Short mmCIF file of C-alpha atoms and ligand atoms in Angstrom, two decimals:
data_model
loop_
_atom_site.label_atom_id
_atom_site.label_comp_id
_atom_site.label_asym_id
_atom_site.label_seq_id
_atom_site.Cartn_x
_atom_site.Cartn_y
_atom_site.Cartn_z
CA MET A 134 0.00 0.00 0.00
CA LEU A 135 1.22 3.49 -0.86
CA PRO A 136 1.59 6.21 1.80
CA ILE A 137 -1.77 7.79 2.55
CA ILE A 138 -2.36 11.49 1.88
CA ASP A 139 -4.86 13.21 4.17
CA THR A 140 -6.10 16.24 2.22
CA HIS A 141 -8.01 17.99 5.00
CA THR A 142 -6.44 18.75 8.37
CA HIS A 143 -6.27 21.86 10.53
CA LEU A 144 -3.82 23.56 12.86
CA GLY A 145 -5.06 25.82 15.67
CA THR A 146 -8.41 26.41 17.37
CA SER A 147 -11.79 26.27 15.62
CA LYS A 148 -14.14 29.11 16.53
CA PHE A 149 -17.07 26.73 15.94
CA SER A 150 -16.15 23.43 17.59
CA GLY A 151 -13.68 24.90 20.11
CA VAL A 152 -11.33 22.03 19.18
CA THR A 153 -7.61 22.80 19.21
CA THR A 154 -5.24 20.75 17.06
CA THR A 155 -1.48 20.94 17.62
CA GLU A 156 1.58 19.77 15.71
CA SER A 157 1.99 16.74 17.98
CA ASP A 158 -1.73 15.83 17.64
CA LEU A 159 -1.28 15.74 13.86
CA LEU A 160 1.98 13.77 13.97
CA GLU A 161 0.67 11.19 16.46
CA SER A 162 -2.52 10.64 14.52
CA MET A 163 -0.62 10.29 11.21
CA GLU A 164 1.76 7.78 12.82
CA ARG A 165 -1.08 5.74 14.34
CA ASN A 166 -3.05 5.60 11.09
CA GLY A 167 -0.31 5.14 8.49
CA VAL A 168 -0.66 8.57 6.93
CA GLY A 169 2.49 9.78 5.18
CA THR A 170 1.42 13.30 4.24
CA SER A 171 -1.16 15.77 5.52
CA LEU A 172 -2.39 18.96 3.94
CA VAL A 173 -2.86 21.53 6.70
CA MET A 174 -5.06 24.61 6.73
CA PRO A 175 -6.09 27.14 9.37
CA GLN A 176 -9.37 26.54 11.21
CA PRO A 177 -12.27 28.92 10.79
CA THR A 178 -10.63 30.98 13.48
CA LEU A 179 -10.43 34.12 15.57
CA GLU A 180 -6.64 33.91 15.50
CA ASN A 181 -4.60 36.19 13.21
CA ILE A 182 -4.56 34.31 9.92
CA ARG A 183 -1.07 35.45 8.91
CA ASP A 184 0.29 34.01 12.17
CA VAL A 185 -1.49 30.70 11.49
CA HIS A 186 -0.11 30.60 7.94
CA ALA A 187 3.38 31.23 9.38
CA LYS A 188 2.93 28.36 11.87
CA ILE A 189 1.80 26.04 9.07
CA ALA A 190 4.82 27.07 6.98
CA GLU A 191 7.08 26.28 9.96
CA LEU A 192 5.52 22.81 10.15
CA THR A 193 6.17 22.14 6.45
CA LEU A 194 9.82 23.20 6.82
CA LYS A 195 10.33 21.10 9.93
CA HIS A 196 8.84 17.97 8.33
CA PRO A 197 9.52 18.17 4.59
CA GLY A 198 7.16 16.02 2.51
CA ARG A 199 4.99 15.23 5.52
CA PHE A 200 3.04 18.49 5.53
CA TYR A 201 1.87 20.90 2.84
CA GLY A 202 0.05 24.14 3.60
CA ILE A 203 -3.33 25.41 2.44
CA ALA A 204 -4.13 29.13 2.76
CA SER A 205 -7.47 30.22 4.16
CA LEU A 206 -8.19 33.93 3.90
CA ASP A 207 -11.33 35.93 4.57
CA PRO A 208 -12.85 36.93 1.18
CA TRP A 209 -14.19 40.11 2.83
CA ILE A 210 -10.59 41.39 2.82
CA ASP A 211 -9.98 43.71 -0.14
CA GLU A 212 -8.52 42.25 -3.29
CA GLU A 213 -5.00 43.66 -2.97
CA PRO A 214 -4.11 42.39 0.54
CA TYR A 215 -5.98 39.13 -0.14
CA VAL A 216 -4.00 38.40 -3.30
CA GLU A 217 -0.74 39.56 -1.73
CA GLU A 218 -1.04 37.14 1.22
CA LEU A 219 -2.21 34.25 -0.99
CA GLU A 220 0.64 34.76 -3.48
CA MET A 221 3.13 34.89 -0.62
CA CYS A 222 1.71 31.60 0.76
CA VAL A 223 1.96 29.85 -2.61
CA ASN A 224 5.12 31.37 -4.09
CA GLU A 225 7.23 31.71 -0.94
CA LEU A 226 5.83 29.17 1.53
CA GLY A 227 4.99 26.47 -1.04
CA PHE A 228 1.29 26.18 -0.12
CA VAL A 229 -0.65 23.95 -2.50
CA ALA A 230 -4.26 25.20 -2.36
CA VAL A 231 -6.63 27.88 -1.08
CA LYS A 232 -9.69 27.38 1.11
CA LEU A 233 -13.05 29.11 0.91
CA HIS A 234 -15.23 28.55 3.97
CA PRO A 235 -18.74 29.88 3.16
CA MET A 236 -19.83 29.34 6.80
CA GLY A 237 -16.62 30.47 8.53
CA HIS A 238 -16.19 33.41 6.18
CA ASN A 239 -19.94 34.11 6.11
CA ILE A 240 -20.12 34.50 2.36
CA SER A 241 -21.81 32.92 -0.65
CA PRO A 242 -19.51 31.38 -3.28
CA LEU A 243 -21.57 33.44 -5.74
CA SER A 244 -20.52 36.75 -4.17
CA ASP A 245 -18.43 39.08 -6.33
CA ARG A 246 -16.01 39.13 -3.40
CA CYS A 247 -15.12 35.50 -4.21
CA THR A 248 -14.10 36.22 -7.81
CA LYS A 249 -10.59 37.13 -6.66
CA ILE A 250 -10.22 33.61 -5.17
CA TYR A 251 -11.17 31.92 -8.43
CA GLU A 252 -9.00 34.24 -10.53
CA SER A 253 -6.03 33.81 -8.18
CA ALA A 254 -6.40 30.02 -8.15
CA ARG A 255 -6.38 30.00 -11.94
CA ARG A 256 -3.33 32.23 -12.13
CA LEU A 257 -1.44 30.33 -9.42
CA ARG A 258 -2.60 26.91 -10.74
CA ILE A 259 -3.89 25.70 -7.40
CA PRO A 260 -7.17 23.99 -6.48
CA ILE A 261 -9.78 25.65 -4.25
CA ILE A 262 -11.18 23.72 -1.30
CA VAL A 263 -14.71 24.84 -0.46
CA HIS A 264 -16.44 23.84 2.78
CA THR A 265 -19.95 22.47 2.13
CA GLY A 266 -22.80 21.14 4.25
CA LEU A 267 -23.02 22.82 7.67
CA GLY A 268 -23.90 26.49 7.38
CA THR A 269 -26.48 26.66 4.60
CA PRO A 270 -27.54 28.39 2.44
CA PHE A 271 -23.99 29.61 1.73
CA SER A 272 -22.56 26.08 2.10
CA LEU A 273 -24.89 24.40 -0.39
CA PRO A 274 -22.84 22.33 -2.85
CA SER A 275 -24.93 23.55 -5.83
CA LEU A 276 -23.56 27.07 -5.34
CA LEU A 277 -20.28 25.78 -6.78
CA ILE A 278 -21.79 24.95 -10.17
CA GLU A 279 -21.69 28.52 -11.44
CA PRO A 280 -18.08 29.31 -10.43
CA ALA A 281 -16.96 25.87 -11.67
CA ARG A 282 -18.52 26.63 -15.05
CA LYS A 283 -17.03 30.12 -15.18
CA PHE A 284 -13.59 28.76 -14.31
CA PRO A 285 -13.48 25.37 -16.05
CA ASP A 286 -9.68 25.18 -15.76
CA VAL A 287 -9.80 25.53 -11.94
CA THR A 288 -10.32 22.48 -9.73
CA PHE A 289 -12.90 22.92 -6.96
CA ILE A 290 -12.84 20.45 -4.07
CA VAL A 291 -16.24 19.98 -2.46
CA ALA A 292 -15.06 19.52 1.13
CA HIS A 293 -17.34 17.19 3.14
CA ALA A 294 -19.30 16.52 -0.10
CA GLY A 295 -22.40 18.14 1.38
CA PHE A 296 -21.77 16.81 4.91
CA ALA A 297 -24.21 13.82 4.59
CA ILE A 298 -27.39 15.89 4.50
CA TYR A 299 -26.60 17.59 1.16
CA THR A 300 -24.58 14.73 -0.30
CA ASP A 301 -27.02 14.01 -3.12
CA GLU A 302 -26.73 17.66 -4.08
CA ALA A 303 -22.92 17.39 -4.07
CA VAL A 304 -23.20 14.41 -6.42
CA VAL A 305 -25.52 16.34 -8.76
CA ALA A 306 -23.08 19.27 -8.79
CA ALA A 307 -20.12 16.95 -9.46
CA LYS A 308 -22.01 15.28 -12.31
CA ALA A 309 -22.72 18.70 -13.81
CA CYS A 310 -19.11 19.93 -13.60
CA GLU A 311 -16.08 17.75 -14.27
CA ASN A 312 -13.80 20.14 -12.39
CA LEU A 313 -15.52 19.34 -9.08
CA ILE A 314 -13.79 16.78 -6.82
CA LEU A 315 -15.58 15.22 -3.85
CA GLU A 316 -13.95 14.88 -0.40
CA PRO A 317 -16.61 13.02 1.61
CA SER A 318 -15.53 13.48 5.22
CA TRP A 319 -18.50 13.07 7.62
CA CYS A 320 -20.67 11.44 4.91
CA GLN A 321 -22.33 8.04 5.35
CA THR A 322 -20.39 4.99 4.16
CA TYR A 323 -22.92 3.98 1.49
CA THR A 324 -22.90 7.46 -0.06
CA ILE A 325 -19.20 7.07 -0.90
CA GLN A 326 -20.13 4.13 -3.11
CA LYS A 327 -22.86 6.28 -4.63
CA MET A 328 -20.31 9.00 -5.46
CA ILE A 329 -17.98 6.47 -7.08
CA ASN A 330 -20.83 5.09 -9.19
CA ALA A 331 -21.80 8.61 -10.28
CA ILE A 332 -18.43 10.21 -11.10
CA GLY A 333 -15.74 7.51 -10.79
CA HIS A 334 -13.26 6.95 -7.95
CA GLN A 335 -10.63 9.14 -9.63
CA ARG A 336 -12.58 12.20 -8.54
CA LEU A 337 -12.62 11.33 -4.84
CA ILE A 338 -9.99 12.23 -2.23
CA MET A 339 -9.74 11.37 1.47
CA GLY A 340 -9.84 14.07 4.12
CA SER A 341 -10.19 13.60 7.89
CA ASP A 342 -10.98 17.16 9.11
CA HIS A 343 -10.35 16.17 12.77
CA VAL A 344 -7.52 13.97 14.06
CA THR A 345 -9.93 11.64 15.88
CA ASN A 346 -11.97 11.26 12.69
CA LEU A 347 -9.01 9.98 10.64
CA PRO A 348 -9.37 6.24 11.48
CA VAL A 349 -13.12 6.55 10.90
CA GLU A 350 -12.68 7.96 7.40
CA LEU A 351 -10.09 5.31 6.49
CA THR A 352 -12.39 2.54 7.73
CA LYS A 353 -15.27 3.90 5.66
CA TYR A 354 -13.35 3.41 2.40
CA ARG A 355 -12.07 0.00 3.53
CA SER A 356 -15.60 -1.19 4.33
CA ILE A 357 -17.29 -0.81 0.97
CA GLY A 358 -15.52 -3.43 -1.12
CA LEU A 359 -13.06 -1.23 -3.05
CA SER A 360 -10.06 -2.88 -4.71
CA GLU A 361 -6.48 -2.20 -3.54
CA SER A 362 -5.85 -0.11 -6.65
CA GLN A 363 -9.00 1.96 -6.11
CA LEU A 364 -7.90 2.56 -2.50
CA ASP A 365 -4.41 3.55 -3.67
CA ASP A 366 -5.99 6.07 -6.06
CA ILE A 367 -8.29 7.58 -3.42
CA PHE A 368 -5.69 7.55 -0.63
CA HIS A 369 -2.65 8.57 -2.69
CA HIS A 370 -2.63 9.11 -6.48
CA ASN A 371 -5.70 11.36 -6.80
CA ALA A 372 -4.51 13.79 -4.11
CA LYS A 373 -1.00 13.84 -5.56
CA ARG A 374 -2.36 14.69 -9.00
CA ILE A 375 -4.93 17.26 -7.85
CA PHE A 376 -2.62 19.15 -5.46
CA ASN A 377 0.45 18.63 -7.63
CA ILE A 378 2.55 17.38 -4.69
CA GLN A 379 5.81 15.48 -4.83
CA SER A 380 5.72 13.01 -1.93
ZN1 LIG B 497 -12.33 21.37 8.01
#
């Protein structure tokens, strides 16, 4: 089996769940569950986001190949400082994606304020991870159809694939737009099979979201009769391709 890539982890304290995740929490959980590489993003947070980005960058330097950063900036920030910080994260700190959190950032993906995220992602050739599920209406998966059609060369990752309750909607959106990728953390086991039937396993990636949820997510994929090569794609190859990472 190839080293597993966890595409959705956080560093810091979530303003919603109150959960704090530290460097050693991440490392221990990766060790325990056979994860080789984790992609790390800030939480929806009250902390200063530049400080969190700096801490994530420190982590990636300390453990090369084991961690890659994902930037998460408030789209309500004006275009110039937003783009400046994102470009710094990608070009200088080696971050591999940008996050849009419609609930945490309190914004619809259809807002004009989000155009700078899509344009920057296209220019920087990075995928956009968008939180979906909790926090509707802004977190409805169908709201990604329009930006995905406007930016067909940008990859949009539907984080939590609708969070169980809107999973069918996430599948409909993914069927409508080939540049949507599903990351089904927190979804029911049988819906993962449904996603694979609808769009193919090459468009699924594994994300844990919380360290204690990592073994649960891995077990979900291992419980639905997937072949070793399908598991290798979902756990390793797909993430490597989509985030353009080396390890
Ligand atoms: Zn998350």
